[in-house]
Short mmCIF file of C-alpha atoms in Angstrom, two decimals:
data_model
loop_
_atom_site.label_atom_id
_atom_site.label_comp_id
_atom_site.label_asym_id
_atom_site.label_seq_id
_atom_site.Cartn_x
_atom_site.Cartn_y
_atom_site.Cartn_z
CA MET H 1 54.77 75.85 63.48
CA LEU H 2 55.47 73.16 65.86
CA GLY H 3 53.33 74.87 68.43
CA ARG H 4 55.87 77.54 68.77
CA LYS H 5 54.90 81.15 69.39
CA TRP H 6 57.10 83.41 66.93
CA LYS H 7 57.86 86.42 67.64
CA ASN H 8 59.99 89.41 65.47
CA PRO H 9 63.43 90.84 67.11
CA GLU H 10 62.35 94.69 68.12
CA ASP H 11 65.24 97.44 69.08
CA SER H 12 64.00 98.07 72.71
CA GLU H 13 64.56 94.67 73.34
CA GLU H 14 67.06 93.75 74.82
CA SER H 15 66.69 89.45 75.56
CA PHE H 16 66.03 86.58 73.14
CA ASP H 17 64.72 83.39 73.76
CA ILE H 18 64.23 80.40 71.82
CA ASP H 19 60.95 81.38 69.57
CA THR H 20 62.64 84.71 68.33
CA LEU H 21 63.00 84.65 64.31
CA PRO H 22 66.29 85.88 62.66
CA ASN H 23 66.70 89.64 61.75
CA ILE H 24 68.56 90.04 58.79
CA ARG H 25 70.17 93.46 59.63
CA ASN H 26 70.86 91.24 63.08
CA ILE H 27 72.54 88.56 60.93
CA ARG H 28 74.45 91.11 58.68
CA ILE H 29 75.49 92.96 61.77
CA ALA H 30 77.06 89.37 63.65
CA LEU H 31 78.43 88.38 60.71
CA GLN H 32 81.07 92.08 60.92
CA GLN H 33 81.87 90.54 64.55
CA ILE H 34 82.13 87.06 64.56
CA GLU H 35 85.67 87.02 64.37
CA ALA H 36 86.34 89.43 67.17
CA GLN H 37 83.74 87.76 69.50
CA SER H 38 85.77 84.80 68.60
CA LEU H 39 89.30 86.10 69.89
CA SER H 40 87.25 87.20 72.71
CA LEU H 41 85.98 83.97 73.75
CA VAL H 42 89.18 82.22 73.34
CA VAL H 43 90.46 85.44 75.96
CA ASP H 44 87.79 84.18 78.22
CA MET H 45 88.96 80.82 78.34
CA LEU H 46 92.85 81.32 78.00
CA MET H 47 92.33 83.55 81.79
CA MET H 48 90.22 80.90 83.13
CA GLU H 49 92.25 77.83 82.39
CA LYS H 50 95.17 80.37 83.70
CA GLU H 51 93.54 80.68 87.09
CA LYS H 52 93.68 76.75 87.45
CA GLY H 53 97.66 77.14 86.92
CA ARG H 54 97.51 75.27 83.11
CA MET H 55 100.06 76.28 80.79
CA VAL H 56 99.16 78.72 77.69
CA THR H 57 101.72 78.77 75.11
CA HIS H 58 102.26 80.91 71.67
CA ALA H 59 102.99 79.07 68.97
CA SER H 60 104.04 80.56 65.50
CA ASP H 61 105.22 79.74 61.79
CA SER H 62 105.43 81.81 58.87
CA THR H 63 106.62 81.17 55.54
CA THR H 64 108.16 82.31 51.96
CA LYS H 65 107.01 79.66 49.79
CA LYS H 66 107.07 81.39 46.26
CA GLY H 67 103.68 81.75 43.86
CA VAL H 68 101.64 82.60 47.60
CA VAL H 69 101.76 85.43 49.41
CA GLN H 70 104.42 85.37 52.55
CA PHE H 71 102.32 84.94 55.78
CA ILE H 72 102.51 84.01 59.47
CA VAL H 73 100.79 81.55 61.60
CA GLN H 74 100.12 82.24 65.09
CA GLY H 75 97.62 80.23 67.76
CA LEU H 76 98.02 79.97 71.64
CA HIS H 77 98.17 76.38 73.29
CA VAL H 78 96.15 75.71 76.84
CA VAL H 79 99.03 72.59 77.84
CA GLN H 80 99.55 70.87 74.77
CA ASP H 81 95.55 70.99 73.33
CA CYS H 82 95.42 72.27 70.32
CA PRO H 83 96.09 75.92 69.57
CA TYR H 84 93.57 78.68 68.92
CA PRO H 85 94.41 80.26 66.06
CA LEU H 86 95.07 83.88 66.04
CA PRO H 87 94.73 86.38 62.92
CA ASN H 88 96.71 85.84 59.52
CA LEU H 89 98.55 88.68 57.95
CA SER H 90 101.22 89.18 55.42
CA ILE H 91 104.84 89.59 56.49
CA HIS H 92 107.38 91.73 54.87
CA GLY H 93 110.73 90.08 56.92
CA GLU H 94 111.87 87.66 59.19
CA THR H 95 114.47 89.19 61.33
CA THR H 96 114.34 88.66 64.56
CA GLU H 97 112.88 92.10 64.90
CA ASP H 98 110.53 91.64 62.79
CA ILE H 99 109.25 88.19 64.72
CA ALA H 100 108.42 90.36 67.25
CA MET H 101 106.96 93.15 65.98
CA GLN H 102 104.13 90.68 64.08
CA VAL H 103 103.78 89.16 67.52
CA ASP H 104 103.28 92.15 68.62
CA MET H 105 100.58 93.47 66.06
CA ARG H 106 98.34 90.24 67.00
CA MET H 107 98.65 90.73 70.91
CA GLU H 108 97.35 93.84 69.81
CA LEU H 109 94.39 93.01 67.28
CA VAL H 110 93.55 90.21 71.03
CA ALA H 111 93.04 93.16 73.45
CA ALA H 112 91.65 95.68 71.43
CA VAL H 113 88.71 93.22 70.98
CA ARG H 114 88.53 92.35 74.49
CA GLY H 115 88.74 95.42 75.79
CA MET H 116 91.76 95.18 77.56
CA THR H 117 96.00 96.40 77.31
CA VAL H 118 98.18 94.33 75.33
CA GLU H 119 100.57 94.03 78.44
CA GLU H 120 97.53 92.93 80.25
CA MET H 121 96.81 90.15 77.25
CA TYR H 122 101.04 89.30 76.53
CA LYS H 123 101.01 88.21 80.13
CA LEU H 124 98.97 85.01 79.66
CA VAL H 125 101.55 83.62 77.48
CA ASP H 126 104.29 81.22 79.76
CA THR H 127 106.67 80.69 76.81
CA HIS H 128 106.67 80.55 72.74
CA ILE H 129 107.45 77.64 70.34
CA THR H 130 108.56 78.01 67.08
CA ASP H 131 110.96 75.99 64.52
CA SER H 132 114.57 76.40 65.43
CA THR H 133 115.79 78.84 63.01
CA GLU H 134 118.19 81.22 64.25
CA HIS H 135 115.57 84.54 63.40
CA ASN H 136 113.15 83.13 66.05
CA LYS H 137 115.73 83.27 68.75
CA GLY H 138 115.47 85.87 71.05
CA PHE H 139 112.49 87.81 70.49
CA ALA H 140 110.97 86.40 73.64
CA GLU H 141 113.44 89.16 74.71
CA LEU H 142 112.36 92.12 73.28
CA LEU H 143 109.06 91.52 73.97
CA ALA H 144 109.73 91.44 77.32
CA GLU H 145 111.45 94.95 76.54
CA MET H 146 108.08 96.42 74.62
CA TYR H 147 106.08 95.10 77.67
CA ASN H 148 108.37 96.47 80.64
CA LEU H 149 108.42 93.06 82.04
CA GLU H 150 110.96 91.94 84.22
CA LYS H 151 111.03 88.27 83.29
CA PRO H 152 110.55 87.07 79.09
CA ALA H 153 108.81 84.25 78.68
CA GLY H 154 110.42 81.16 77.84
CA GLN H 155 111.15 79.96 74.27
CA LEU H 156 110.80 76.13 73.15
CA PHE H 157 111.68 74.43 69.42
CA CYS H 158 109.54 72.47 67.77
CA GLY H 159 111.11 68.52 67.90
CA THR H 160 109.98 67.70 64.23
CA HIS H 161 112.69 69.29 62.69
CA THR H 162 114.66 66.88 64.86
CA THR H 163 112.90 64.01 62.97
CA LEU H 164 113.94 66.30 59.61
CA GLY H 165 117.11 66.75 60.53
CA PHE H 166 117.21 63.06 60.68
CA SER H 167 116.29 62.02 56.65
CA SER H 168 118.87 64.89 55.84
CA ALA H 169 121.89 63.69 57.59
CA MET H 170 121.13 60.28 56.10
CA ASN H 171 120.90 61.88 52.69
CA LYS H 172 123.99 63.91 52.64
CA VAL H 173 125.97 60.45 53.53
CA VAL H 174 124.02 58.52 50.93
CA ARG H 175 123.59 60.47 48.26
CA MET H 176 127.90 60.89 47.91
CA LEU H 177 127.70 56.75 47.82
CA GLU H 178 124.74 56.61 45.22
CA ALA H 179 126.79 59.48 43.31
CA GLU H 180 129.91 56.57 42.87
CA MET H 181 127.76 53.91 42.46
CA LYS H 182 125.52 55.62 39.71
CA MET H 183 122.14 56.01 40.62
CA ASP H 184 121.30 54.18 36.92
CA GLN H 185 123.02 51.34 38.15
CA VAL H 186 121.62 51.87 41.73
CA LEU H 187 118.08 51.23 39.85
CA LYS H 188 118.24 49.06 38.23
CA GLY H 189 118.21 46.65 41.19
CA PHE H 190 114.00 47.56 41.36
CA MET H 191 111.54 45.36 39.93
CA VAL H 192 109.37 48.69 39.98
CA GLU H 193 109.97 52.45 38.06
CA LEU H 194 111.05 55.00 40.68
CA GLU H 195 111.27 58.40 40.35
CA ILE H 196 114.70 59.73 42.55
CA ASP H 197 115.68 63.84 42.31
CA THR H 198 119.27 63.15 42.85
CA LYS H 199 119.76 66.84 43.73
CA ASP H 200 118.06 66.69 47.11
CA SER H 201 117.45 63.20 48.05
CA SER H 202 118.83 59.74 47.96
CA LEU H 203 116.70 55.45 48.06
CA GLU H 204 118.24 55.05 52.00
CA GLY H 205 116.72 58.64 52.48
CA GLN H 206 113.71 57.56 51.25
CA ALA H 207 113.30 54.62 53.43
CA LEU H 208 114.03 56.24 55.82
CA ASP H 209 111.40 59.32 55.59
CA MET H 210 108.62 56.37 55.44
CA CYS H 211 110.27 54.87 58.64
CA LEU H 212 109.97 58.30 60.63
CA LYS H 213 106.33 59.13 59.01
CA LEU H 214 105.13 56.34 61.66
CA VAL H 215 105.87 58.27 64.02
CA ALA H 216 105.90 61.52 63.14
CA PRO H 217 102.82 64.02 64.81
CA GLU H 218 102.14 65.55 61.17
CA TYR H 219 100.65 62.99 60.48
CA SER H 220 99.22 61.70 63.88
CA HIS H 221 95.39 61.70 62.01
CA LYS H 222 96.33 59.04 59.24
CA PRO H 223 95.73 55.12 61.18
CA TRP H 224 98.99 54.05 60.53
CA ASN H 225 100.45 56.66 62.48
CA ARG H 226 102.18 55.72 66.21
CA ASN H 227 102.32 59.28 67.18
CA LYS H 228 100.34 58.52 69.93
CA GLU H 229 102.44 55.70 71.36
CA CYS H 230 105.26 57.74 70.79
CA ILE H 231 104.17 60.40 72.59
CA TYR H 232 102.74 58.45 75.80
CA PHE H 233 105.99 56.36 75.88
CA LEU H 234 107.76 59.81 76.32
CA GLU H 235 105.17 61.32 78.94
CA GLN H 236 106.14 57.65 80.89
CA ARG H 237 109.77 59.16 81.23
CA ASN H 238 112.09 62.43 81.18
CA LEU H 239 112.48 63.54 77.74
CA ARG H 240 115.77 64.53 78.76
CA ASP H 241 117.09 60.91 79.97
CA PHE H 242 115.41 59.69 76.72
CA TYR H 243 117.40 61.48 74.48
CA LYS H 244 120.59 61.07 76.38
CA ASP H 245 120.33 56.87 76.26
CA LEU H 246 119.37 57.74 72.63
CA HIS H 247 122.62 59.67 71.80
CA ILE H 248 124.45 57.16 73.46
CA SER H 249 122.82 54.65 71.91
CA LEU H 250 123.44 56.23 68.25
CA GLY H 251 127.44 56.55 69.20
CA LYS H 252 128.17 52.88 69.29
CA PRO H 253 127.56 50.11 66.44
CA ILE H 254 124.94 48.27 65.55
CA SER H 255 124.79 44.89 66.14
CA GLU H 256 123.59 41.76 63.22
CA GLN H 257 120.19 41.89 65.51
CA TYR H 258 119.41 45.48 64.14
CA THR H 259 117.40 43.61 60.66
CA ARG H 260 115.60 40.49 62.58
CA PHE H 261 113.13 43.08 64.63
CA LYS H 262 113.14 41.05 67.73
CA ILE H 263 114.16 43.38 70.36
CA PRO H 264 115.09 47.78 70.29
CA GLU H 265 118.20 48.75 68.79
CA PHE H 266 118.63 51.27 71.07
CA SER H 267 118.12 51.39 74.86
CA GLY H 268 115.85 54.76 74.60
CA VAL H 269 113.46 52.88 73.08
CA SER H 270 110.97 50.67 74.58
CA LYS H 271 109.53 47.27 73.60
CA GLU H 272 105.82 48.45 74.26
CA LEU H 273 106.95 51.39 71.65
CA PHE H 274 109.25 49.05 69.36
CA GLN H 275 106.57 46.54 68.77
CA GLY H 276 103.69 48.97 68.04
CA VAL H 277 105.88 50.37 65.09
CA LYS H 278 106.59 46.94 64.07
CA ASN H 279 103.05 46.02 63.66
CA LYS H 280 102.45 48.47 61.37
CA TYR H 281 104.69 46.57 59.07
CA LYS H 282 103.06 43.33 57.32
CA PRO H 283 105.34 40.17 58.38
CA GLU H 284 106.32 39.47 54.68
CA MET H 285 108.30 43.06 54.63
CA LEU H 286 109.71 42.51 57.47
CA ASN H 287 110.93 39.20 56.50
CA SER H 288 111.51 40.84 52.96
CA VAL H 289 114.32 43.09 54.51
CA SER H 290 115.91 40.93 56.96
CA GLU H 291 116.68 38.06 54.26
CA MET H 292 117.89 40.75 52.17
CA ALA H 293 119.93 42.30 55.34
CA ASN H 294 120.97 38.68 55.73
CA GLU H 295 122.64 38.40 52.26
CA TYR H 296 124.34 41.42 52.65
CA MET H 297 125.17 41.88 55.72
CA GLU H 298 128.57 42.98 56.13
CA ASP H 299 128.08 46.06 53.70
CA MET H 300 124.58 46.69 55.63
CA VAL H 301 126.48 47.26 58.92
CA LYS H 302 129.21 48.85 57.33
CA LEU H 303 126.70 51.72 55.85
CA THR H 304 124.52 52.21 58.97
CA ASN H 305 128.18 52.39 61.31
CA LEU H 306 128.32 55.08 58.52
CA MET H 307 125.59 57.26 58.94
CA LEU H 308 125.49 57.02 63.02
CA PRO H 309 127.71 59.81 63.98
CA HIS H 310 125.08 62.11 61.68
CA LEU H 311 122.10 61.41 63.15
CA GLN H 312 123.65 61.54 66.69
CA GLN H 313 124.71 65.51 65.65
CA VAL H 314 122.34 65.55 64.99
CA LEU H 315 120.26 64.93 68.01
CA VAL H 316 122.50 66.64 69.69
CA ARG H 317 122.44 69.57 67.90
CA GLN H 318 118.32 69.82 67.45
CA ARG H 319 117.93 68.99 71.41
CA ARG H 320 120.89 70.80 72.20
CA ASP H 321 118.01 72.60 75.68
CA TYR H 322 117.93 69.36 77.03
CA GLY H 323 121.49 69.27 78.11
CA ILE H 324 122.51 66.34 75.79
CA ASP H 325 126.55 67.18 75.42
CA GLU H 326 127.48 70.73 76.89
CA GLU H 327 130.90 70.57 75.47
CA THR H 328 130.00 70.02 72.18
CA PHE H 329 126.38 71.92 71.92
CA PRO H 330 125.54 74.06 75.05
CA GLN H 331 122.36 74.60 75.71
CA GLN H 332 120.62 77.96 74.73
CA TYR H 333 117.42 77.91 75.72
CA PRO H 334 117.94 75.23 78.94
CA VAL H 335 114.16 73.91 78.50
CA GLU H 336 113.49 73.39 82.60
CA GLU H 337 113.75 77.11 82.44
CA GLN H 338 111.24 77.76 80.13
CA ALA H 339 108.29 77.52 81.26
CA SER H 340 107.34 76.63 85.18
CA ASN H 341 105.66 73.18 84.21
CA ILE H 342 107.35 72.05 81.13
CA ASP H 343 105.04 68.86 80.93
CA ASP H 344 102.75 70.55 79.85
CA THR H 345 103.48 72.57 77.17
CA PRO H 346 103.69 71.33 73.72
CA VAL H 347 106.29 69.65 71.91
CA HIS H 348 106.12 69.98 68.71
CA ASN H 349 104.34 73.30 66.44
CA THR H 350 103.02 70.74 63.79
CA GLY H 351 99.81 72.40 64.21
CA MET H 352 100.82 75.91 62.87
CA GLU H 353 102.96 74.10 60.36
CA ARG H 354 99.70 72.43 59.25
CA GLN H 355 97.62 75.90 59.13
CA CYS H 356 100.65 77.37 57.05
CA TRP H 357 100.32 74.50 54.61
CA VAL H 358 96.49 75.12 54.25
CA ILE H 359 96.36 78.44 54.12
CA GLY H 360 99.58 78.74 50.96
CA GLN H 361 97.70 76.30 49.01
CA GLN H 362 94.10 78.00 49.39
CA LEU H 363 96.38 81.24 47.93
CA TRP H 364 97.52 79.10 45.79
CA LEU H 365 94.71 77.78 44.54
CA LYS H 366 93.22 80.94 44.63
CA GLU H 367 96.07 82.65 42.63
CA ARG H 368 96.15 79.92 40.04
CA TRP H 369 92.49 80.27 39.44
CA SER H 370 92.45 83.91 39.10
CA SER H 371 95.52 83.51 36.36
CA GLU H 372 93.79 80.43 34.66
CA GLN H 373 90.53 82.97 35.30
CA THR H 374 92.42 86.07 33.29
CA LYS H 375 93.75 83.65 30.73
CA ALA H 376 90.29 82.52 29.91
CA ASN H 377 88.90 86.53 30.05
CA PHE H 378 92.05 87.00 27.25
CA ALA H 379 91.22 84.09 25.17
CA ARG H 380 87.70 85.69 25.67
CA GLU H 381 88.46 88.98 24.57
CA SER H 382 90.96 87.88 21.80
CA THR H 383 88.15 85.95 20.09
CA GLU H 384 85.50 88.46 20.51
CA LYS H 385 88.57 90.70 18.38
CA GLN H 386 89.02 88.14 15.98
CA GLU H 387 85.51 87.25 15.18
CA MET H 388 84.81 92.27 15.08
CA ALA H 389 87.66 92.24 12.47
CA GLN H 390 86.14 89.04 10.54
CA ARG H 391 82.61 91.16 10.55
CA GLN H 392 84.43 94.36 9.73
CA GLU H 393 86.73 92.62 7.24
CA ARG H 394 83.98 90.73 5.11
CA LYS H 395 81.81 94.23 5.18
CA ARG H 396 84.93 96.31 3.64
CA LEU H 397 85.33 92.99 1.13
CA ASP H 398 81.35 93.58 0.19
CA MET H 399 81.41 97.54 0.09
CA LEU H 400 84.25 96.71 -2.69
CA ASN H 401 82.69 94.53 -4.77
CA SER H 402 79.81 97.05 -5.39
CA LEU H 403 82.13 99.48 -6.37
CA LYS H 404 83.50 97.28 -8.69
CA SER H 405 80.80 96.43 -9.96
CA LEU H 406 79.96 100.38 -10.99
CA THR H 407 83.95 100.80 -12.14
CA GLY H 408 84.52 102.32 -8.87
CA PRO H 409 85.82 102.75 -6.51
CA PHE H 410 87.07 106.32 -7.75
CA THR H 411 91.19 107.50 -6.99
CA ASP H 412 91.06 110.72 -7.75
CA ALA H 413 88.77 114.18 -7.88
CA VAL H 414 87.91 114.14 -11.60
CA GLU H 415 86.50 110.87 -11.55
CA VAL H 416 83.96 112.27 -8.97
CA VAL H 417 83.56 115.59 -10.96
CA LYS H 418 82.81 113.40 -13.53
CA TYR H 419 80.53 111.30 -12.43
CA LEU H 420 78.28 113.82 -11.03
CA ALA H 421 78.28 115.48 -14.53
CA GLU H 422 76.89 112.16 -16.55
CA PRO H 423 73.21 114.00 -17.12
CA THR H 424 72.13 109.58 -17.82
CA LEU H 425 71.89 109.23 -13.69
CA SER H 426 69.75 110.67 -11.66
CA GLU H 427 70.38 112.31 -8.09
CA LYS H 428 68.97 109.75 -6.56
CA VAL H 429 72.00 106.73 -7.84
CA LYS H 430 74.28 109.53 -7.42
CA GLN H 431 73.90 109.93 -3.76
CA GLN H 432 74.18 106.29 -2.84
CA ARG H 433 77.08 106.05 -4.83
CA LEU H 434 79.07 108.79 -2.99
CA LYS H 435 77.66 107.44 0.46
CA LEU H 436 78.76 103.59 -0.36
CA GLU H 437 81.69 105.40 -1.56
CA VAL H 438 82.75 107.33 1.36
CA GLU H 439 81.92 104.58 3.77
CA PHE H 440 84.36 102.22 1.96
CA ALA H 441 87.12 105.21 2.16
CA LYS H 442 86.09 105.66 6.01
CA GLU H 443 86.69 101.87 6.69
CA SER H 444 89.62 101.00 4.61
CA THR H 445 91.67 104.22 6.41
CA THR H 446 94.90 103.97 8.80
CA LEU H 447 95.53 107.76 8.59
CA LEU H 448 92.54 109.06 9.49
CA PRO H 449 89.77 108.91 12.39
CA LYS H 450 86.51 107.57 11.29
CA VAL H 451 85.15 110.68 12.43
CA ASP H 452 86.98 112.90 10.26
CA PRO H 453 84.40 115.65 8.42
CA LEU H 454 85.84 114.28 5.96
CA PHE H 455 83.50 112.13 5.81
CA ARG H 456 80.41 113.52 5.84
CA ILE H 457 78.46 114.20 2.90
CA PRO H 458 77.48 117.78 2.41
CA THR H 459 74.10 118.37 1.80
CA GLN H 460 72.71 120.56 -0.56
CA ALA H 461 71.29 124.34 -0.05
CA ALA H 462 67.49 124.73 -1.38
#
């Protein structure tokens, strides 16, 4: 075929070329080892990049969503590239000690397939990135004690949660106002039907959420998202300076130019980033917002100024490690101390969060499919049992009708003796009647098993 001289692999051969046909046994063995081989190649890649002085970041995220198995996902970043995923395992707790043990277990697995010690494997990691929940803080120190390391790996926290905090803070303020205004009165002002969960959200909160998604990293794969432009802007300046400028701007009242969309309102935002996000909106939409704001300018300014202190507090609390406000929120893990080159580390943990979502969806669908299959099996078995019961009932009714035509069935032993003594009936007819009586009794009884000796017709000795 195609001018090649095909050859079959043999156990004695140590090398294969493009003319060697695949062997089923070799394929089966390779499939069993493919994950181990992939992990080994990942370690080779990390060691090669480490020699070049590049940063290696360990990322993790966990979920305890109801309806699916509780699990943690982990991966290894080289600088800010997408993480190499590590094996996923179920979890039974989310304490700081649990997090440390889960990281150790992944390191043990990777070290085993690579043929190195777990200490050598963990030394490749420069820093960790997680969300900023309290149980994630401090597990690097526990790992350093476990591996007898002089200096623990750094700890960074995902910047995406700052965006989520803005939305939450805005909802907290506006929800109280909407409760006083009555939600039904608010919804009457819209020409379309809106479904709002008043317990967890607000109209303004949803509007802010849509705006933030324009630069949110979890939507970077969408054509309308401007995350790349936002990251590029942040790379052009020091993040500490950007957060400080933004923190100061959030502490000042807004101007009436805020909703005219001519220039950035906050000093930390560049004109390039502002214009890039603005271009994603149609002019008709921006004009509509401006006209509505101009009509209710006083109320709009009061509402926005009411929310700004809460947004300012979210920023300083979530980004405290950048030293924005040392008096109110002192640094716990100063960013500059968490890695030798902080600019080469990820600023968010979206890769792990997205992997959590994908795995969670797969497990949920699998659980749902299994549940539906179980229900379908129960329904099928129930139908089969019902059909069998109907057949048995029909059989009993047919036998009863036959016995009624013969003045039966018998109700006591005297009737049986009298019937057997009837001289006008042949022995064959009598045996057929007795057999039918016994079959009917066996099918009708609810007390005796069908194999009870009572239902056996004794044979006469010759």
